[in-house]
């Protein structure tokens, strides 16, 4: 029996074509909660992006796994779990961006901002319907634990920064958007922390995602569902492939498995 469902946002709850939560996904979440099923967000977004971009307006979730699972919160945004990046890795990557001129995006517990804009950054923001972020002092931000560090570069340009951050690994949400997370972090580890917190067994969970950064979560859940618009990594990690996000994929999969 499924007792909890985890949802990615971009490309899953929120189709890329619209930038807003699909009506059928809203209906699915409400039907799940009416049946007593816990509903969680599991996203690469930070809590600030969810609020300022109004991504989930009209929906109340039972918890939030943000920044690719680097931090997790209950329904009232009380932190349950945190896995910040290694401070030495953060400083090495900031040094690299200063030398090379790439756009870097940080998120700590209080705010999120970038060092400067770039064409790669603007392309990525346009793809996920997100307004350009504030420009700020990343060194000042990095005095606090950092939960997300994003570099905006082509995949072939990522070898050097990856070598500079030995305690981290990367996951990708867009061709030009590379998230650094703790080597032992990620959505799958936050999912396991949530399962422990709410006394859930893996076979009682279901997860939906569409991107490379969802793949490990899909494998960790009892039932991993890839959207029809998913990347090859997500598709290969799923137990089931549903329809595209804009074609009622979430609702149809929940009906297929008899959860709603």
PDB file of N, CA and C in Angstrom, residues 102-174:
ATOM      1  N   UNK A 102      32.763  32.129 -15.164  1.00  0.00           N
ATOM      2  CA  UNK A 102      31.480  31.444 -15.300  1.00  0.00           C
ATOM      3  C   UNK A 102      30.467  31.966 -14.271  1.00  0.00           C
ATOM      4  N   UNK A 103      29.202  31.817 -14.598  1.00  0.00           N
ATOM      5  CA  UNK A 103      28.156  32.150 -13.642  1.00  0.00           C
ATOM      6  C   UNK A 103      28.031  31.038 -12.605  1.00  0.00           C
ATOM      7  N   UNK A 104      27.987  31.447 -11.347  1.00  0.00           N
ATOM      8  CA  UNK A 104      27.818  30.510 -10.229  1.00  0.00           C
ATOM      9  C   UNK A 104      26.621  30.948  -9.400  1.00  0.00           C
ATOM     10  N   UNK A 105      25.851  29.976  -8.951  1.00  0.00           N
ATOM     11  CA  UNK A 105      24.616  30.226  -8.203  1.00  0.00           C
ATOM     12  C   UNK A 105      24.726  29.488  -6.869  1.00  0.00           C
ATOM     13  N   UNK A 106      24.539  30.202  -5.773  1.00  0.00           N
ATOM     14  CA  UNK A 106      24.582  29.596  -4.443  1.00  0.00           C
ATOM     15  C   UNK A 106      23.239  29.741  -3.747  1.00  0.00           C
ATOM     16  N   UNK A 107      22.949  28.776  -2.881  1.00  0.00           N
ATOM     17  CA  UNK A 107      21.792  28.871  -1.987  1.00  0.00           C
ATOM     18  C   UNK A 107      22.225  28.409  -0.609  1.00  0.00           C
ATOM     19  N   UNK A 108      21.987  29.255   0.398  1.00  0.00           N
ATOM     20  CA  UNK A 108      22.164  28.831   1.789  1.00  0.00           C
ATOM     21  C   UNK A 108      20.802  28.839   2.468  1.00  0.00           C
ATOM     22  N   UNK A 109      20.768  28.805   3.777  1.00  0.00           N
ATOM     23  CA  UNK A 109      19.486  28.711   4.479  1.00  0.00           C
ATOM     24  C   UNK A 109      18.690  30.004   4.433  1.00  0.00           C
ATOM     25  N   UNK A 110      19.333  31.110   4.030  1.00  0.00           N
ATOM     26  CA  UNK A 110      18.681  32.408   4.104  1.00  0.00           C
ATOM     27  C   UNK A 110      18.350  33.026   2.750  1.00  0.00           C
ATOM     28  N   UNK A 111      19.152  32.703   1.733  1.00  0.00           N
ATOM     29  CA  UNK A 111      18.904  33.364   0.447  1.00  0.00           C
ATOM     30  C   UNK A 111      19.581  32.587  -0.673  1.00  0.00           C
ATOM     31  N   UNK A 112      19.350  33.044  -1.894  1.00  0.00           N
ATOM     32  CA  UNK A 112      19.973  32.478  -3.076  1.00  0.00           C
ATOM     33  C   UNK A 112      20.351  33.618  -4.009  1.00  0.00           C
ATOM     34  N   UNK A 113      21.530  33.526  -4.635  1.00  0.00           N
ATOM     35  CA  UNK A 113      21.932  34.565  -5.584  1.00  0.00           C
ATOM     36  C   UNK A 113      23.065  34.062  -6.463  1.00  0.00           C
ATOM     37  N   UNK A 114      23.419  34.860  -7.482  1.00  0.00           N
ATOM     38  CA  UNK A 114      24.487  34.523  -8.423  1.00  0.00           C
ATOM     39  C   UNK A 114      25.589  35.579  -8.331  1.00  0.00           C
ATOM     40  N   UNK A 115      26.741  35.235  -8.918  1.00  0.00           N
ATOM     41  CA  UNK A 115      27.842  36.207  -8.964  1.00  0.00           C
ATOM     42  C   UNK A 115      27.651  37.219 -10.092  1.00  0.00           C
ATOM     43  N   UNK A 116      27.181  36.753 -11.250  1.00  0.00           N
ATOM     44  CA  UNK A 116      26.877  37.630 -12.382  1.00  0.00           C
ATOM     45  C   UNK A 116      26.077  36.825 -13.404  1.00  0.00           C
ATOM     46  N   UNK A 117      25.489  37.515 -14.339  1.00  0.00           N
ATOM     47  CA  UNK A 117      24.685  36.858 -15.366  1.00  0.00           C
ATOM     48  C   UNK A 117      25.569  36.439 -16.537  1.00  0.00           C
ATOM     49  N   UNK A 118      24.994  35.614 -17.424  1.00  0.00           N
ATOM     50  CA  UNK A 118      25.688  35.160 -18.631  1.00  0.00           C
ATOM     51  C   UNK A 118      24.647  34.603 -19.593  1.00  0.00           C
ATOM     52  N   UNK A 119      24.984  34.449 -20.875  1.00  0.00           N
ATOM     53  CA  UNK A 119      24.027  33.854 -21.812  1.00  0.00           C
ATOM     54  C   UNK A 119      23.605  32.444 -21.407  1.00  0.00           C
ATOM     55  N   UNK A 120      24.549  31.643 -20.884  1.00  0.00           N
ATOM     56  CA  UNK A 120      24.215  30.273 -20.459  1.00  0.00           C
ATOM     57  C   UNK A 120      23.217  30.293 -19.311  1.00  0.00           C
ATOM     58  N   UNK A 121      23.440  31.185 -18.372  1.00  0.00           N
ATOM     59  CA  UNK A 121      22.526  31.317 -17.235  1.00  0.00           C
ATOM     60  C   UNK A 121      21.133  31.739 -17.698  1.00  0.00           C
ATOM     61  N   UNK A 122      21.063  32.716 -18.577  1.00  0.00           N
ATOM     62  CA  UNK A 122      19.765  33.203 -19.048  1.00  0.00           C
ATOM     63  C   UNK A 122      19.014  32.129 -19.827  1.00  0.00           C
ATOM     64  N   UNK A 123      19.740  31.329 -20.617  1.00  0.00           N
ATOM     65  CA  UNK A 123      19.092  30.229 -21.339  1.00  0.00           C
ATOM     66  C   UNK A 123      18.492  29.225 -20.375  1.00  0.00           C
ATOM     67  N   UNK A 124      19.219  28.901 -19.313  1.00  0.00           N
ATOM     68  CA  UNK A 124      18.720  27.932 -18.330  1.00  0.00           C
ATOM     69  C   UNK A 124      17.505  28.491 -17.596  1.00  0.00           C
ATOM     70  N   UNK A 125      17.539  29.755 -17.224  1.00  0.00           N
ATOM     71  CA  UNK A 125      16.411  30.360 -16.514  1.00  0.00           C
ATOM     72  C   UNK A 125      15.161  30.407 -17.397  1.00  0.00           C
ATOM     73  N   UNK A 126      15.375  30.694 -18.675  1.00  0.00           N
ATOM     74  CA  UNK A 126      14.246  30.716 -19.606  1.00  0.00           C
ATOM     75  C   UNK A 126      13.621  29.337 -19.735  1.00  0.00           C
ATOM     76  N   UNK A 127      14.449  28.302 -19.737  1.00  0.00           N
ATOM     77  CA  UNK A 127      13.943  26.935 -19.893  1.00  0.00           C
ATOM     78  C   UNK A 127      13.041  26.521 -18.742  1.00  0.00           C
ATOM     79  N   UNK A 128      13.308  27.032 -17.543  1.00  0.00           N
ATOM     80  CA  UNK A 128      12.491  26.647 -16.378  1.00  0.00           C
ATOM     81  C   UNK A 128      11.595  27.800 -15.914  1.00  0.00           C
ATOM     82  N   UNK A 129      11.384  28.781 -16.798  1.00  0.00           N
ATOM     83  CA  UNK A 129      10.456  29.889 -16.533  1.00  0.00           C
ATOM     84  C   UNK A 129      10.771  30.593 -15.213  1.00  0.00           C
ATOM     85  N   UNK A 130      12.044  30.860 -14.986  1.00  0.00           N
ATOM     86  CA  UNK A 130      12.470  31.500 -13.744  1.00  0.00           C
ATOM     87  C   UNK A 130      13.074  32.859 -14.042  1.00  0.00           C
ATOM     88  N   UNK A 131      12.686  33.848 -13.276  1.00  0.00           N
ATOM     89  CA  UNK A 131      13.240  35.185 -13.462  1.00  0.00           C
ATOM     90  C   UNK A 131      14.706  35.215 -13.035  1.00  0.00           C
ATOM     91  N   UNK A 132      15.508  36.072 -13.661  1.00  0.00           N
ATOM     92  CA  UNK A 132      16.916  36.182 -13.256  1.00  0.00           C
ATOM     93  C   UNK A 132      17.039  36.456 -11.759  1.00  0.00           C
ATOM     94  N   UNK A 133      18.032  35.865 -11.140  1.00  0.00           N
ATOM     95  CA  UNK A 133      18.225  35.963  -9.703  1.00  0.00           C
ATOM     96  C   UNK A 133      19.000  37.224  -9.335  1.00  0.00           C
ATOM     97  N   UNK A 134      18.990  37.532  -8.033  1.00  0.00           N
ATOM     98  CA  UNK A 134      19.766  38.659  -7.545  1.00  0.00           C
ATOM     99  C   UNK A 134      21.261  38.366  -7.673  1.00  0.00           C
ATOM    100  N   UNK A 135      22.011  39.395  -7.984  1.00  0.00           N
ATOM    101  CA  UNK A 135      23.466  39.308  -7.969  1.00  0.00           C
ATOM    102  C   UNK A 135      23.944  39.694  -6.578  1.00  0.00           C
ATOM    103  N   UNK A 136      24.836  38.891  -6.007  1.00  0.00           N
ATOM    104  CA  UNK A 136      25.283  39.151  -4.646  1.00  0.00           C
ATOM    105  C   UNK A 136      26.704  38.691  -4.411  1.00  0.00           C
ATOM    106  N   UNK A 137      27.141  38.843  -3.172  1.00  0.00           N
ATOM    107  CA  UNK A 137      28.488  38.477  -2.753  1.00  0.00           C
ATOM    108  C   UNK A 137      28.493  37.012  -2.332  1.00  0.00           C
ATOM    109  N   UNK A 138      28.987  36.147  -3.221  1.00  0.00           N
ATOM    110  CA  UNK A 138      28.974  34.721  -2.926  1.00  0.00           C
ATOM    111  C   UNK A 138      29.953  34.362  -1.817  1.00  0.00           C
ATOM    112  N   UNK A 139      31.023  35.094  -1.686  1.00  0.00           N
ATOM    113  CA  UNK A 139      31.967  34.825  -0.592  1.00  0.00           C
ATOM    114  C   UNK A 139      31.306  35.064   0.761  1.00  0.00           C
ATOM    115  N   UNK A 140      30.554  36.122   0.836  1.00  0.00           N
ATOM    116  CA  UNK A 140      29.834  36.412   2.081  1.00  0.00           C
ATOM    117  C   UNK A 140      28.813  35.318   2.371  1.00  0.00           C
ATOM    118  N   UNK A 141      28.080  34.910   1.332  1.00  0.00           N
ATOM    119  CA  UNK A 141      27.091  33.837   1.507  1.00  0.00           C
ATOM    120  C   UNK A 141      27.729  32.547   1.993  1.00  0.00           C
ATOM    121  N   UNK A 142      28.920  32.264   1.474  1.00  0.00           N
ATOM    122  CA  UNK A 142      29.560  30.978   1.764  1.00  0.00           C
ATOM    123  C   UNK A 142      30.099  30.872   3.175  1.00  0.00           C
ATOM    124  N   UNK A 143      29.951  31.912   3.970  1.00  0.00           N
ATOM    125  CA  UNK A 143      30.300  31.806   5.388  1.00  0.00           C
ATOM    126  C   UNK A 143      29.301  30.935   6.140  1.00  0.00           C
ATOM    127  N   UNK A 144      28.137  30.768   5.550  1.00  0.00           N
ATOM    128  CA  UNK A 144      27.123  29.866   6.100  1.00  0.00           C
ATOM    129  C   UNK A 144      27.101  28.581   5.271  1.00  0.00           C
ATOM    130  N   UNK A 145      26.533  27.497   5.815  1.00  0.00           N
ATOM    131  CA  UNK A 145      26.454  26.243   5.052  1.00  0.00           C
ATOM    132  C   UNK A 145      25.742  26.449   3.716  1.00  0.00           C
ATOM    133  N   UNK A 146      26.328  25.920   2.656  1.00  0.00           N
ATOM    134  CA  UNK A 146      25.779  26.043   1.310  1.00  0.00           C
ATOM    135  C   UNK A 146      25.095  24.739   0.926  1.00  0.00           C
ATOM    136  N   UNK A 147      23.835  24.840   0.515  1.00  0.00           N
ATOM    137  CA  UNK A 147      23.053  23.673   0.137  1.00  0.00           C
ATOM    138  C   UNK A 147      22.973  23.469  -1.372  1.00  0.00           C
ATOM    139  N   UNK A 148      23.271  24.519  -2.128  1.00  0.00           N
ATOM    140  CA  UNK A 148      23.256  24.365  -3.582  1.00  0.00           C
ATOM    141  C   UNK A 148      24.332  25.246  -4.191  1.00  0.00           C
ATOM    142  N   UNK A 149      25.110  24.652  -5.096  1.00  0.00           N
ATOM    143  CA  UNK A 149      26.057  25.400  -5.916  1.00  0.00           C
ATOM    144  C   UNK A 149      25.851  24.938  -7.344  1.00  0.00           C
ATOM    145  N   UNK A 150      25.509  25.862  -8.222  1.00  0.00           N
ATOM    146  CA  UNK A 150      25.229  25.545  -9.617  1.00  0.00           C
ATOM    147  C   UNK A 150      26.223  26.280 -10.504  1.00  0.00           C
ATOM    148  N   UNK A 151      26.811  25.554 -11.444  1.00  0.00           N
ATOM    149  CA  UNK A 151      27.644  26.169 -12.472  1.00  0.00           C
ATOM    150  C   UNK A 151      26.912  26.096 -13.809  1.00  0.00           C
ATOM    151  N   UNK A 152      27.000  27.167 -14.575  1.00  0.00           N
ATOM    152  CA  UNK A 152      26.354  27.236 -15.889  1.00  0.00           C
ATOM    153  C   UNK A 152      27.436  27.157 -16.958  1.00  0.00           C
ATOM    154  N   UNK A 153      27.584  25.955 -17.495  1.00  0.00           N
ATOM    155  CA  UNK A 153      28.644  25.690 -18.466  1.00  0.00           C
ATOM    156  C   UNK A 153      28.241  24.509 -19.334  1.00  0.00           C
ATOM    157  N   UNK A 154      28.941  24.347 -20.449  1.00  0.00           N
ATOM    158  CA  UNK A 154      28.709  23.195 -21.301  1.00  0.00           C
ATOM    159  C   UNK A 154      29.283  21.943 -20.634  1.00  0.00           C
ATOM    160  N   UNK A 155      28.692  20.780 -20.892  1.00  0.00           N
ATOM    161  CA  UNK A 155      29.161  19.553 -20.235  1.00  0.00           C
ATOM    162  C   UNK A 155      30.651  19.300 -20.405  1.00  0.00           C
ATOM    163  N   UNK A 156      31.187  19.601 -21.573  1.00  0.00           N
ATOM    164  CA  UNK A 156      32.601  19.341 -21.816  1.00  0.00           C
ATOM    165  C   UNK A 156      33.524  20.279 -21.040  1.00  0.00           C
ATOM    166  N   UNK A 157      32.953  21.308 -20.424  1.00  0.00           N
ATOM    167  CA  UNK A 157      33.747  22.246 -19.636  1.00  0.00           C
ATOM    168  C   UNK A 157      33.762  21.912 -18.145  1.00  0.00           C
ATOM    169  N   UNK A 158      33.152  20.823 -17.763  1.00  0.00           N
ATOM    170  CA  UNK A 158      32.956  20.522 -16.349  1.00  0.00           C
ATOM    171  C   UNK A 158      34.050  19.659 -15.718  1.00  0.00           C
ATOM    172  N   UNK A 159      34.983  19.143 -16.495  1.00  0.00           N
ATOM    173  CA  UNK A 159      35.988  18.227 -15.945  1.00  0.00           C
ATOM    174  C   UNK A 159      36.836  18.893 -14.868  1.00  0.00           C
ATOM    175  N   UNK A 160      37.304  20.101 -15.129  1.00  0.00           N
ATOM    176  CA  UNK A 160      38.179  20.767 -14.159  1.00  0.00           C
ATOM    177  C   UNK A 160      37.457  21.093 -12.851  1.00  0.00           C
ATOM    178  N   UNK A 161      36.271  21.731 -12.879  1.00  0.00           N
ATOM    179  CA  UNK A 161      35.608  21.997 -11.598  1.00  0.00           C
ATOM    180  C   UNK A 161      35.269  20.723 -10.823  1.00  0.00           C
ATOM    181  N   UNK A 162      34.950  19.654 -11.513  1.00  0.00           N
ATOM    182  CA  UNK A 162      34.683  18.396 -10.809  1.00  0.00           C
ATOM    183  C   UNK A 162      35.924  17.901 -10.066  1.00  0.00           C
ATOM    184  N   UNK A 163      37.097  18.069 -10.661  1.00  0.00           N
ATOM    185  CA  UNK A 163      38.338  17.673  -9.986  1.00  0.00           C
ATOM    186  C   UNK A 163      38.612  18.540  -8.765  1.00  0.00           C
ATOM    187  N   UNK A 164      38.158  19.777  -8.804  1.00  0.00           N
ATOM    188  CA  UNK A 164      38.422  20.703  -7.710  1.00  0.00           C
ATOM    189  C   UNK A 164      37.505  20.488  -6.513  1.00  0.00           C
ATOM    190  N   UNK A 165      36.513  19.650  -6.654  1.00  0.00           N
ATOM    191  CA  UNK A 165      35.527  19.423  -5.582  1.00  0.00           C
ATOM    192  C   UNK A 165      35.444  17.930  -5.273  1.00  0.00           C
ATOM    193  N   UNK A 166      36.480  17.355  -4.629  1.00  0.00           N
ATOM    194  CA  UNK A 166      36.531  15.901  -4.435  1.00  0.00           C
ATOM    195  C   UNK A 166      35.501  15.344  -3.471  1.00  0.00           C
ATOM    196  N   UNK A 167      34.887  16.206  -2.652  1.00  0.00           N
ATOM    197  CA  UNK A 167      33.890  15.737  -1.692  1.00  0.00           C
ATOM    198  C   UNK A 167      32.470  15.902  -2.224  1.00  0.00           C
ATOM    199  N   UNK A 168      32.372  16.235  -3.514  1.00  0.00           N
ATOM    200  CA  UNK A 168      31.076  16.513  -4.122  1.00  0.00           C
ATOM    201  C   UNK A 168      30.901  15.685  -5.385  1.00  0.00           C
ATOM    202  N   UNK A 169      29.667  15.647  -5.861  1.00  0.00           N
ATOM    203  CA  UNK A 169      29.375  15.080  -7.165  1.00  0.00           C
ATOM    204  C   UNK A 169      28.397  16.014  -7.868  1.00  0.00           C
ATOM    205  N   UNK A 170      28.236  15.835  -9.161  1.00  0.00           N
ATOM    206  CA  UNK A 170      27.355  16.723  -9.907  1.00  0.00           C
ATOM    207  C   UNK A 170      26.124  15.965 -10.390  1.00  0.00           C
ATOM    208  N   UNK A 171      25.069  16.714 -10.542  1.00  0.00           N
ATOM    209  CA  UNK A 171      23.852  16.197 -11.157  1.00  0.00           C
ATOM    210  C   UNK A 171      23.308  17.293 -12.057  1.00  0.00           C
ATOM    211  N   UNK A 172      22.620  16.911 -13.108  1.00  0.00           N
ATOM    212  CA  UNK A 172      22.265  17.860 -14.162  1.00  0.00           C
ATOM    213  C   UNK A 172      20.757  17.979 -14.291  1.00  0.00           C
ATOM    214  N   UNK A 173      20.269  19.209 -14.412  1.00  0.00           N
ATOM    215  CA  UNK A 173      18.845  19.457 -14.611  1.00  0.00           C
ATOM    216  C   UNK A 173      18.574  20.173 -15.940  1.00  0.00           C
ATOM    217  N   UNK A 174      19.632  20.628 -16.590  1.00  0.00           N
ATOM    218  CA  UNK A 174      19.532  21.293 -17.889  1.00  0.00           C
ATOM    219  C   UNK A 174      20.889  21.134 -18.551  1.00  0.00           C
TER     220      UNK A 174
END
